[in-house]
Amino acid sequence: MGNVINIQPVTRIEGHARIAIHLDDDGNVSDAFLHIMSLRGFEKFIEGRPAEEVPRIVNRICGICPWMHHLASNKAVDGCFGVTPTPTGHKLRELCQIMAHINDKILHFFFLAAPDFVLGPDSDYSVRNVVGIVKEAPELATQVVKMRQLGQMMLERFAGKAIHPIAGVVGGFAKPMTEEERQGLLEDTRTLLDFALFAMDFAKNSVFPKYEDVIASLGTITTGFLGTVDDSGALRLYDGHLRLMKADGTITDFPVDQYDQYLAEHVESWTYGKMPYAKCWDEGFSMDLAAPKGVYRANTLARINVAERLSTPRAQEELEEFREKFGRPAQGTLLYHWARLIELVYACERTIELLEQDDITDKNVRAKAEPKAGRGVGAVEAPRGTLIHDYTTDEDGCIVKANMIVGTTHNIAPMNMSVKEAATSLIRGGVYDEGLLNKVEMAVRAYDP
């Protein structure tokens, strides 16, 4: 009779998870599962609430990316009430979302992923963490903490709260930006851009070269990808249309409000998590490693795969170097980390672009909105993937129906496939150790769930 290896909890991720690896009588992997407690219940308990309250409620869904839920929700309510934010209100929302991306990417790469690469995946687990980084590379750790704090304080200074934000409102933004605020944010963002470029060079020269074989193979699967682009195909994080790319590079673009015509949600009996898949590919759903069907991935690697280009110069240079090395679409699961740093550079450059626009300080930041019956779909690119809020309101402007697809949800099926691929390739004849099991965890951490 076979055995089950349980990795519980999966460490250095932003939620809670358990990995169960099933072995057959010969000690080889027969199956593997990633169990995530993803049930939140928000889709039901916002029913009956005035829609304009919901952006201040759903920002509690995630403590790491509350801005993404806050803004996707505001966009959905805009749609229900038929209101278009003012141009400056639109830009201030995007600005805060992009600044939140900066902080999140510093957190994930240096606090959660870096211990595996800086200290090594086989190092003792008692030191393979951010405290170990502090002891191994104190100057780097100090700089990382300062940059992460700087990013958080920028959001708090301008928008009042870095966590659980309330500054986005139906029709736009709650307050205009002063010239003094703009100059302060510009100075701080230039500091963050310098750090982002340092982080990119540090990773390319001192981290990734040591693990080329691991990056090429660990948890690598072949899937499609999902992201957001503008009309020219350039990466967008706040607005645009959705783009699905098959593994062969074939592209399908569609409007956000038609997502349910292109995507569907699959359910397995062993998990509470939904597994979105590409309904429009007309091939059904399967996580068979040899012949997956309908499975696509979201998050950083997906976004730079589907985009034709990045609109900012230094990030575009990094993308061109990445594609020269790994092709398009790149499938290596650990390449999510590389893509994450490219997006960090993009986010800093895009923040500066927005702050340098003269009308960013315009005082007309909010359009008038009246509660009414309607349907609205709001989507943004969260750090973990495409985030969709879909609301329907009654004639009083209260929520009668809601559906949400959060970023990590898109990757539940791919994460299970990567866990099975990693476990199958590493565990043979029942032989394994703690370092080997950590490599299975690394396949999950790449997705930043």
CSV table of C-alpha atoms in Angstrom, one decimal:
chain,number,residue,atom,x,y,z
A,1,MET,CA,0.0,0.0,0.0
A,2,GLY,CA,1.4,3.4,-0.9
A,3,ASN,CA,2.3,6.3,1.3
A,4,VAL,CA,1.4,10.0,1.4
A,5,ILE,CA,4.0,12.8,2.0
A,6,ASN,CA,2.4,15.9,3.5
A,7,ILE,CA,4.1,19.3,3.3
A,8,GLN,CA,2.2,21.4,5.7
A,9,PRO,CA,2.2,24.3,5.8
A,10,VAL,CA,3.7,25.4,2.5
A,11,THR,CA,6.0,28.2,3.8
A,12,ARG,CA,6.8,31.6,2.4
A,13,ILE,CA,3.7,32.1,0.4
A,14,GLU,CA,1.0,34.8,1.0
A,15,GLY,CA,-1.8,32.4,1.9
A,16,HIS,CA,-2.3,29.0,3.4
A,17,ALA,CA,-1.6,25.7,1.6
A,18,ARG,CA,-0.7,22.0,2.0
A,19,ILE,CA,0.9,19.7,-0.5
A,20,ALA,CA,0.0,16.0,-0.5
A,21,ILE,CA,2.3,13.7,-2.5
A,22,HIS,CA,0.9,10.2,-3.1
A,23,LEU,CA,3.4,7.4,-3.5
A,24,ASP,CA,2.7,4.0,-5.1
A,25,ASP,CA,4.0,0.6,-3.7
A,26,ASP,CA,7.4,1.2,-5.3
A,27,GLY,CA,7.8,4.6,-3.7
A,28,ASN,CA,7.2,6.6,-6.9
A,29,VAL,CA,4.8,9.5,-7.2
A,30,SER,CA,1.3,8.4,-8.3
A,31,ASP,CA,-0.4,11.7,-7.8
A,32,ALA,CA,0.1,15.1,-6.1
A,33,PHE,CA,-2.3,17.8,-4.9
A,34,LEU,CA,-2.0,21.4,-3.7
A,35,HIS,CA,-4.7,22.1,-1.2
A,36,ILE,CA,-5.6,25.7,-0.7
A,37,MET,CA,-8.3,27.1,1.6
A,38,SER,CA,-9.6,29.6,-0.9
A,39,LEU,CA,-13.2,30.0,0.3
A,40,ARG,CA,-13.9,33.5,1.4
A,41,GLY,CA,-17.6,33.9,0.9
A,42,PHE,CA,-17.5,37.5,-0.2
A,43,GLU,CA,-19.6,36.8,-3.3
A,44,LYS,CA,-22.5,35.9,-1.0
A,45,PHE,CA,-22.3,38.3,1.9
A,46,ILE,CA,-22.0,41.4,-0.2
A,47,GLU,CA,-25.4,40.6,-1.6
A,48,GLY,CA,-27.9,43.3,-0.5
A,49,ARG,CA,-25.2,45.8,0.3
A,50,PRO,CA,-25.3,49.2,-1.4
A,51,ALA,CA,-22.8,48.8,-4.2
A,52,GLU,CA,-20.8,52.0,-3.4
A,53,GLU,CA,-19.9,50.3,0.0
A,54,VAL,CA,-18.5,47.2,-1.6
A,55,PRO,CA,-15.0,48.6,-2.6
A,56,ARG,CA,-14.4,49.3,1.1
A,57,ILE,CA,-15.5,45.8,2.0
A,58,VAL,CA,-13.7,43.6,-0.6
A,59,ASN,CA,-10.3,45.2,0.1
A,60,ARG,CA,-10.3,42.7,3.0
A,61,ILE,CA,-10.2,39.7,0.7
A,62,CYS,CA,-6.4,39.9,0.5
A,63,GLY,CA,-4.0,41.6,3.0
A,64,ILE,CA,-1.3,41.7,0.4
A,65,CYS,CA,-3.1,43.2,-2.6
A,66,PRO,CA,-6.0,45.2,-1.1
A,67,TRP,CA,-5.6,47.9,-3.7
A,68,MET,CA,-6.3,45.5,-6.5
A,69,HIS,CA,-9.6,44.4,-5.1
A,70,HIS,CA,-10.5,47.9,-4.1
A,71,LEU,CA,-10.0,49.2,-7.6
A,72,ALA,CA,-11.5,46.3,-9.5
A,73,SER,CA,-14.5,46.7,-7.3
A,74,ASN,CA,-14.8,50.4,-8.0
A,75,LYS,CA,-14.6,49.7,-11.8
A,76,ALA,CA,-17.4,47.1,-11.5
A,77,VAL,CA,-19.6,49.6,-9.6
A,78,ASP,CA,-18.8,52.3,-12.2
A,79,GLY,CA,-20.2,49.9,-14.8
A,80,CYS,CA,-23.4,49.1,-12.7
A,81,PHE,CA,-24.1,52.9,-12.3
A,82,GLY,CA,-23.1,53.7,-15.9
A,83,VAL,CA,-20.5,56.3,-14.9
A,84,THR,CA,-17.1,57.0,-16.5
A,85,PRO,CA,-14.4,58.4,-14.1
A,86,THR,CA,-12.8,61.7,-14.9
A,87,PRO,CA,-9.4,61.4,-16.7
A,88,THR,CA,-7.5,62.5,-13.6
A,89,GLY,CA,-9.6,60.2,-11.4
A,90,HIS,CA,-8.7,57.4,-13.8
A,91,LYS,CA,-5.0,58.2,-13.6
A,92,LEU,CA,-4.9,58.5,-9.8
A,93,ARG,CA,-6.4,55.0,-9.6
A,94,GLU,CA,-3.8,53.6,-11.9
A,95,LEU,CA,-1.1,55.4,-10.1
A,96,CYS,CA,-2.0,53.8,-6.8
A,97,GLN,CA,-2.4,50.4,-8.3
A,98,ILE,CA,1.0,50.5,-10.0
A,99,MET,CA,2.7,51.8,-6.8
A,100,ALA,CA,1.1,48.8,-4.9
A,101,HIS,CA,2.7,46.5,-7.6
A,102,ILE,CA,6.2,47.9,-6.7
A,103,ASN,CA,5.8,47.1,-3.0
A,104,ASP,CA,4.4,43.6,-3.7
A,105,LYS,CA,7.2,42.6,-6.1
A,106,ILE,CA,9.9,43.7,-3.6
A,107,LEU,CA,8.1,41.7,-0.9
A,108,HIS,CA,7.8,38.5,-3.0
A,109,PHE,CA,11.2,38.4,-4.6
A,110,PHE,CA,13.3,39.3,-1.6
A,111,PHE,CA,11.3,38.2,1.4
A,112,LEU,CA,9.6,35.0,0.1
A,113,ALA,CA,11.6,33.6,-2.9
A,114,ALA,CA,15.2,34.9,-2.3
A,115,PRO,CA,16.0,32.5,0.6
A,116,ASP,CA,15.9,29.6,-1.8
A,117,PHE,CA,18.3,31.2,-4.2
A,118,VAL,CA,20.6,33.3,-1.9
A,119,LEU,CA,21.0,30.5,0.8
A,120,GLY,CA,20.3,27.6,-1.5
A,121,PRO,CA,17.3,25.2,-1.7
A,122,ASP,CA,19.1,22.5,0.3
A,123,SER,CA,20.2,24.8,3.2
A,124,ASP,CA,18.8,24.1,6.6
A,125,TYR,CA,15.1,25.2,6.9
A,126,SER,CA,15.8,26.9,10.2
A,127,VAL,CA,17.9,29.6,8.4
A,128,ARG,CA,16.3,29.4,5.0
A,129,ASN,CA,14.1,32.5,5.5
A,130,VAL,CA,14.3,36.3,5.6
A,131,VAL,CA,16.2,36.2,9.0
A,132,GLY,CA,18.8,34.0,7.2
A,133,ILE,CA,19.0,36.6,4.5
A,134,VAL,CA,19.7,39.3,7.1
A,135,LYS,CA,22.6,37.3,8.5
A,136,GLU,CA,24.0,36.2,5.1
A,137,ALA,CA,23.7,39.6,3.3
A,138,PRO,CA,22.9,42.3,5.9
A,139,GLU,CA,23.5,45.3,3.6
A,140,LEU,CA,21.2,43.9,1.0
A,141,ALA,CA,18.5,43.0,3.6
A,142,THR,CA,18.7,46.5,5.0
A,143,GLN,CA,18.3,48.1,1.6
A,144,VAL,CA,15.3,45.8,0.8
A,145,VAL,CA,13.5,46.7,4.0
A,146,LYS,CA,14.1,50.4,3.4
A,147,MET,CA,12.7,50.2,-0.2
A,148,ARG,CA,9.7,48.2,0.8
A,149,GLN,CA,8.9,50.7,3.6
A,150,LEU,CA,9.4,53.6,1.3
A,151,GLY,CA,6.9,52.2,-1.2
A,152,GLN,CA,4.3,51.6,1.5
A,153,MET,CA,4.7,55.0,3.0
A,154,MET,CA,4.3,56.6,-0.4
A,155,LEU,CA,0.8,55.1,-0.7
A,156,GLU,CA,0.0,56.0,2.9
A,157,ARG,CA,1.1,59.6,2.5
A,158,PHE,CA,-0.9,60.3,-0.6
A,159,ALA,CA,-3.9,58.0,-0.3
A,160,GLY,CA,-4.3,57.9,3.5
A,161,LYS,CA,-3.9,54.1,3.8
A,162,ALA,CA,-1.5,51.6,2.3
A,163,ILE,CA,-3.5,48.7,3.5
A,164,HIS,CA,-7.3,48.4,3.2
A,165,PRO,CA,-7.6,51.6,1.0
A,166,ILE,CA,-10.6,53.8,0.8
A,167,ALA,CA,-9.4,56.5,-1.6
A,168,GLY,CA,-10.9,55.0,-4.8
A,169,VAL,CA,-14.6,56.0,-5.1
A,170,VAL,CA,-17.3,55.4,-7.6
A,171,GLY,CA,-16.7,57.8,-10.5
A,172,GLY,CA,-13.0,58.4,-9.7
A,173,PHE,CA,-10.8,59.2,-6.7
A,174,ALA,CA,-11.6,60.8,-3.3
A,175,LYS,CA,-9.0,63.6,-3.4
A,176,PRO,CA,-6.8,65.5,-5.9
A,177,MET,CA,-3.0,65.4,-5.8
A,178,THR,CA,-1.1,68.5,-4.7
A,179,GLU,CA,2.0,69.7,-6.5
A,180,GLU,CA,4.0,69.1,-3.3
A,181,GLU,CA,2.7,65.5,-3.2
A,182,ARG,CA,3.6,65.0,-6.8
A,183,GLN,CA,7.2,66.2,-6.4
A,184,GLY,CA,7.7,64.0,-3.3
A,185,LEU,CA,6.3,60.9,-5.0
A,186,LEU,CA,8.5,61.6,-8.0
A,187,GLU,CA,11.7,61.8,-6.0
A,188,ASP,CA,10.8,58.6,-4.1
A,189,THR,CA,9.9,56.7,-7.2
A,190,ARG,CA,13.2,57.6,-8.8
A,191,THR,CA,14.9,56.0,-5.8
A,192,LEU,CA,12.8,52.9,-6.2
A,193,LEU,CA,13.6,52.7,-9.9
A,194,ASP,CA,17.3,52.8,-9.1
A,195,PHE,CA,16.7,49.9,-6.7
A,196,ALA,CA,14.7,48.0,-9.3
A,197,LEU,CA,17.5,48.2,-11.8
A,198,PHE,CA,20.0,47.1,-9.1
A,199,ALA,CA,17.7,44.2,-8.2
A,200,MET,CA,17.5,43.2,-11.9
A,201,ASP,CA,21.3,43.2,-12.3
A,202,PHE,CA,21.8,41.5,-9.0
A,203,ALA,CA,19.5,38.6,-10.0
A,204,LYS,CA,20.9,38.2,-13.5
A,205,ASN,CA,24.5,38.3,-12.4
A,206,SER,CA,24.6,36.8,-8.9
A,207,VAL,CA,21.5,34.6,-8.5
A,208,PHE,CA,20.0,33.1,-11.6
A,209,PRO,CA,23.2,31.9,-13.2
A,210,LYS,CA,23.8,29.5,-10.2
A,211,TYR,CA,20.5,27.8,-10.9
A,212,GLU,CA,20.1,27.6,-14.6
A,213,ASP,CA,19.3,23.9,-14.6
A,214,VAL,CA,16.8,24.3,-11.9
A,215,ILE,CA,15.1,27.3,-13.5
A,216,ALA,CA,14.9,25.4,-16.8
A,217,SER,CA,13.3,22.2,-15.4
A,218,LEU,CA,11.7,22.5,-11.9
A,219,GLY,CA,7.9,22.3,-12.1
A,220,THR,CA,8.0,23.3,-15.8
A,221,ILE,CA,4.7,22.6,-17.6
A,222,THR,CA,3.3,23.5,-21.0
A,223,THR,CA,0.2,25.7,-20.9
A,224,GLY,CA,-1.4,28.8,-22.3
A,225,PHE,CA,-1.4,32.3,-20.7
A,226,LEU,CA,-3.7,35.2,-19.8
A,227,GLY,CA,-3.0,38.9,-19.4
A,228,THR,CA,-4.1,42.4,-20.2
A,229,VAL,CA,-2.9,44.5,-23.1
A,230,ASP,CA,-3.8,47.8,-24.8
A,231,ASP,CA,-4.9,48.2,-28.5
A,232,SER,CA,-1.2,48.0,-29.6
A,233,GLY,CA,-0.6,44.8,-27.6
A,234,ALA,CA,1.5,46.5,-24.9
A,235,LEU,CA,1.3,45.3,-21.3
A,236,ARG,CA,-1.3,47.0,-19.2
A,237,LEU,CA,-1.9,46.6,-15.5
A,238,TYR,CA,-4.9,48.8,-14.8
A,239,ASP,CA,-7.0,48.7,-18.0
A,240,GLY,CA,-7.1,47.3,-21.5
A,241,HIS,CA,-8.6,44.1,-23.0
A,242,LEU,CA,-7.8,40.5,-22.0
A,243,ARG,CA,-5.6,38.3,-24.1
A,244,LEU,CA,-5.4,34.5,-24.1
A,245,MET,CA,-2.4,32.9,-25.6
A,246,LYS,CA,-2.2,29.2,-26.4
A,247,ALA,CA,1.0,27.3,-25.9
A,248,ASP,CA,1.7,27.5,-29.6
A,249,GLY,CA,1.5,31.3,-29.5
A,250,THR,CA,-2.0,31.7,-31.0
A,251,ILE,CA,-3.8,34.7,-29.6
A,252,THR,CA,-7.4,35.5,-28.7
A,253,ASP,CA,-8.3,39.0,-27.5
A,254,PHE,CA,-11.7,39.9,-25.9
A,255,PRO,CA,-13.3,42.6,-23.8
A,256,VAL,CA,-13.2,42.3,-20.1
A,257,ASP,CA,-17.0,42.4,-19.8
A,258,GLN,CA,-17.3,39.3,-22.0
A,259,TYR,CA,-14.9,37.2,-19.9
A,260,ASP,CA,-17.6,34.6,-19.2
A,261,GLN,CA,-17.9,33.9,-22.9
A,262,TYR,CA,-14.2,32.9,-23.1
A,263,LEU,CA,-13.4,31.5,-19.6
A,264,ALA,CA,-15.3,29.0,-17.5
A,265,GLU,CA,-14.8,27.6,-14.0
A,266,HIS,CA,-14.1,23.9,-13.3
A,267,VAL,CA,-14.5,22.3,-9.9
A,268,GLU,CA,-12.8,19.2,-8.5
A,269,SER,CA,-14.2,17.2,-5.6
A,270,TRP,CA,-10.9,17.4,-3.6
A,271,THR,CA,-10.7,21.2,-3.3
A,272,TYR,CA,-12.9,24.3,-2.6
A,273,GLY,CA,-10.9,26.3,-5.2
A,274,LYS,CA,-12.4,27.1,-8.6
A,275,MET,CA,-10.2,26.3,-11.6
A,276,PRO,CA,-10.8,28.7,-14.5
A,277,TYR,CA,-10.1,27.4,-17.9
A,278,ALA,CA,-10.2,28.6,-21.5
A,279,LYS,CA,-13.7,27.7,-22.6
A,280,CYS,CA,-13.1,29.3,-26.0
A,281,TRP,CA,-10.5,26.7,-27.0
A,282,ASP,CA,-13.3,24.1,-27.1
A,283,GLU,CA,-11.1,21.3,-25.7
A,284,GLY,CA,-12.6,21.0,-22.2
A,285,PHE,CA,-10.5,20.8,-19.1
A,286,SER,CA,-7.7,18.4,-18.1
A,287,MET,CA,-4.6,18.6,-15.9
A,288,ASP,CA,-2.9,15.7,-17.6
A,289,LEU,CA,0.8,16.7,-17.7
A,290,ALA,CA,1.3,15.1,-21.1
A,291,ALA,CA,-1.8,16.6,-22.7
A,292,PRO,CA,-3.4,19.4,-20.7
A,293,LYS,CA,-6.6,20.9,-22.0
A,294,GLY,CA,-7.9,24.4,-21.4
A,295,VAL,CA,-5.2,25.2,-18.8
A,296,TYR,CA,-3.6,28.6,-18.9
A,297,ARG,CA,-1.5,30.6,-16.4
A,298,ALA,CA,-1.7,34.2,-15.1
A,299,ASN,CA,0.7,36.5,-13.1
A,300,THR,CA,4.0,38.0,-14.2
A,301,LEU,CA,5.3,35.3,-16.7
A,302,ALA,CA,1.9,35.2,-18.4
A,303,ARG,CA,1.7,39.0,-18.7
A,304,ILE,CA,5.1,39.4,-20.4
A,305,ASN,CA,4.3,36.4,-22.6
A,306,VAL,CA,1.1,37.7,-24.0
A,307,ALA,CA,2.3,41.3,-24.4
A,308,GLU,CA,3.9,42.3,-27.7
A,309,ARG,CA,6.0,44.8,-25.8
A,310,LEU,CA,6.4,46.9,-22.7
A,311,SER,CA,5.8,50.6,-23.1
A,312,THR,CA,8.7,51.8,-20.9
A,313,PRO,CA,12.3,51.8,-22.1
A,314,ARG,CA,14.3,50.0,-19.4
A,315,ALA,CA,11.7,47.4,-19.0
A,316,GLN,CA,11.5,46.8,-22.7
A,317,GLU,CA,15.3,46.3,-22.8
A,318,GLU,CA,14.9,43.6,-20.2
A,319,LEU,CA,12.0,42.0,-22.0
A,320,GLU,CA,14.1,41.8,-25.2
A,321,GLU,CA,17.0,40.2,-23.4
A,322,PHE,CA,14.5,37.7,-21.7
A,323,ARG,CA,13.0,36.7,-25.0
A,324,GLU,CA,16.4,36.3,-26.6
A,325,LYS,CA,17.2,33.8,-23.9
A,326,PHE,CA,14.0,32.0,-23.3
A,327,GLY,CA,11.7,32.6,-26.4
A,328,ARG,CA,8.0,33.4,-26.5
A,329,PRO,CA,6.0,32.0,-24.8
A,330,ALA,CA,8.5,31.0,-22.1
A,331,GLN,CA,7.2,28.0,-20.2
A,332,GLY,CA,9.7,27.6,-17.3
A,333,THR,CA,7.8,27.9,-14.0
A,334,LEU,CA,10.7,29.5,-12.1
A,335,LEU,CA,11.0,32.2,-14.8
A,336,TYR,CA,8.1,33.8,-12.9
A,337,HIS,CA,10.8,35.3,-10.7
A,338,TRP,CA,12.7,36.8,-13.6
A,339,ALA,CA,9.5,38.2,-15.1
A,340,ARG,CA,8.6,39.6,-11.7
A,341,LEU,CA,11.7,41.8,-11.7
A,342,ILE,CA,11.1,43.0,-15.2
A,343,GLU,CA,7.6,44.1,-14.1
A,344,LEU,CA,9.2,45.8,-11.1
A,345,VAL,CA,11.2,48.0,-13.5
A,346,TYR,CA,8.1,48.6,-15.6
A,347,ALA,CA,6.0,49.6,-12.5
A,348,CYS,CA,8.6,52.1,-11.4
A,349,GLU,CA,8.9,53.6,-14.9
A,350,ARG,CA,5.1,53.7,-15.4
A,351,THR,CA,4.7,55.5,-12.0
A,352,ILE,CA,7.1,58.2,-13.1
A,353,GLU,CA,5.3,58.5,-16.4
A,354,LEU,CA,2.0,59.1,-14.7
A,355,LEU,CA,3.5,61.6,-12.2
A,356,GLU,CA,5.1,63.6,-14.9
A,357,GLN,CA,1.8,64.2,-16.7
A,358,ASP,CA,0.6,67.8,-16.0
A,359,ASP,CA,-3.1,66.9,-15.4
A,360,ILE,CA,-2.2,64.4,-12.6
A,361,THR,CA,-2.8,67.4,-10.3
A,362,ASP,CA,-6.1,68.4,-11.9
A,363,LYS,CA,-8.8,68.9,-9.2
A,364,ASN,CA,-11.6,67.3,-11.2
A,365,VAL,CA,-11.1,63.8,-9.9
A,366,ARG,CA,-14.6,62.4,-9.5
A,367,ALA,CA,-17.6,62.2,-11.8
A,368,LYS,CA,-21.1,62.2,-10.4
A,369,ALA,CA,-22.7,58.8,-10.0
A,370,GLU,CA,-26.3,57.8,-9.1
A,371,PRO,CA,-27.3,54.3,-7.8
A,372,LYS,CA,-29.3,52.3,-10.3
A,373,ALA,CA,-29.8,48.9,-11.8
A,374,GLY,CA,-27.1,47.5,-14.0
A,375,ARG,CA,-24.2,45.1,-14.5
A,376,GLY,CA,-20.5,46.0,-14.3
A,377,VAL,CA,-17.3,44.0,-14.8
A,378,GLY,CA,-14.1,45.5,-13.3
A,379,ALA,CA,-10.7,43.9,-13.9
A,380,VAL,CA,-7.1,44.8,-13.1
A,381,GLU,CA,-3.9,42.9,-13.2
A,382,ALA,CA,-3.1,42.0,-9.6
A,383,PRO,CA,0.4,40.8,-8.7
A,384,ARG,CA,-1.0,37.2,-8.7
A,385,GLY,CA,-2.9,37.4,-12.0
A,386,THR,CA,-6.0,38.9,-13.7
A,387,LEU,CA,-8.5,40.0,-11.1
A,388,ILE,CA,-12.2,40.1,-12.1
A,389,HIS,CA,-15.1,41.5,-10.2
A,390,ASP,CA,-18.6,41.1,-11.8
A,391,TYR,CA,-21.6,42.7,-10.1
A,392,THR,CA,-25.3,43.1,-10.8
A,393,THR,CA,-27.3,45.8,-9.0
A,394,ASP,CA,-31.1,46.4,-8.5
A,395,GLU,CA,-32.9,49.7,-9.0
A,396,ASP,CA,-31.7,50.9,-5.6
A,397,GLY,CA,-28.1,50.3,-6.5
A,398,CYS,CA,-27.8,47.3,-4.2
A,399,ILE,CA,-25.8,44.1,-5.1
A,400,VAL,CA,-28.0,41.2,-6.2
A,401,LYS,CA,-25.3,39.0,-7.7
A,402,ALA,CA,-21.5,38.9,-7.7
A,403,ASN,CA,-18.8,36.8,-9.2
A,404,MET,CA,-15.1,37.2,-8.5
A,405,ILE,CA,-12.1,35.5,-10.1
A,406,VAL,CA,-9.1,36.4,-8.1
A,407,GLY,CA,-5.5,36.2,-9.5
A,408,THR,CA,-4.4,33.1,-7.7
A,409,THR,CA,-7.5,31.2,-8.8
A,410,HIS,CA,-6.3,31.2,-12.4
A,411,ASN,CA,-3.2,29.4,-11.3
A,412,ILE,CA,-4.7,26.7,-9.1
A,413,ALA,CA,-4.7,24.1,-11.9
A,414,PRO,CA,-1.2,25.0,-13.2
A,415,MET,CA,0.2,25.0,-9.6
A,416,ASN,CA,-1.2,21.5,-9.1
A,417,MET,CA,0.4,20.5,-12.4
A,418,SER,CA,3.8,22.0,-11.4
A,419,VAL,CA,3.7,20.3,-8.0
A,420,LYS,CA,3.1,16.9,-9.6
A,421,GLU,CA,5.8,17.5,-12.3
A,422,ALA,CA,8.3,18.6,-9.6
A,423,ALA,CA,7.5,15.7,-7.2
A,424,THR,CA,7.5,13.1,-10.0
A,425,SER,CA,10.9,14.2,-11.3
A,426,LEU,CA,12.5,14.4,-7.8
A,427,ILE,CA,11.1,11.5,-5.8
A,428,ARG,CA,12.1,8.0,-6.9
A,429,GLY,CA,11.8,4.7,-5.0
A,430,GLY,CA,10.5,6.5,-1.9
A,431,VAL,CA,13.8,8.4,-1.4
A,432,TYR,CA,13.5,12.0,-0.4
A,433,ASP,CA,14.8,14.5,2.1
A,434,GLU,CA,13.9,18.0,3.4
A,435,GLY,CA,15.8,19.8,0.7
A,436,LEU,CA,14.1,17.9,-2.0
A,437,LEU,CA,10.7,18.6,-0.6
A,438,ASN,CA,11.6,22.3,-0.4
A,439,LYS,CA,12.2,22.2,-4.2
A,440,VAL,CA,8.6,21.0,-4.6
A,441,GLU,CA,7.5,24.1,-2.5
A,442,MET,CA,9.7,26.3,-4.8
A,443,ALA,CA,7.4,25.3,-7.7
A,444,VAL,CA,4.5,26.8,-5.8
A,445,ARG,CA,6.3,29.9,-4.6
A,446,ALA,CA,7.1,30.9,-8.2
A,447,TYR,CA,3.3,31.5,-8.7
A,448,ASP,CA,3.2,33.8,-5.6
A,449,PRO,CA,-0.1,32.4,-4.3
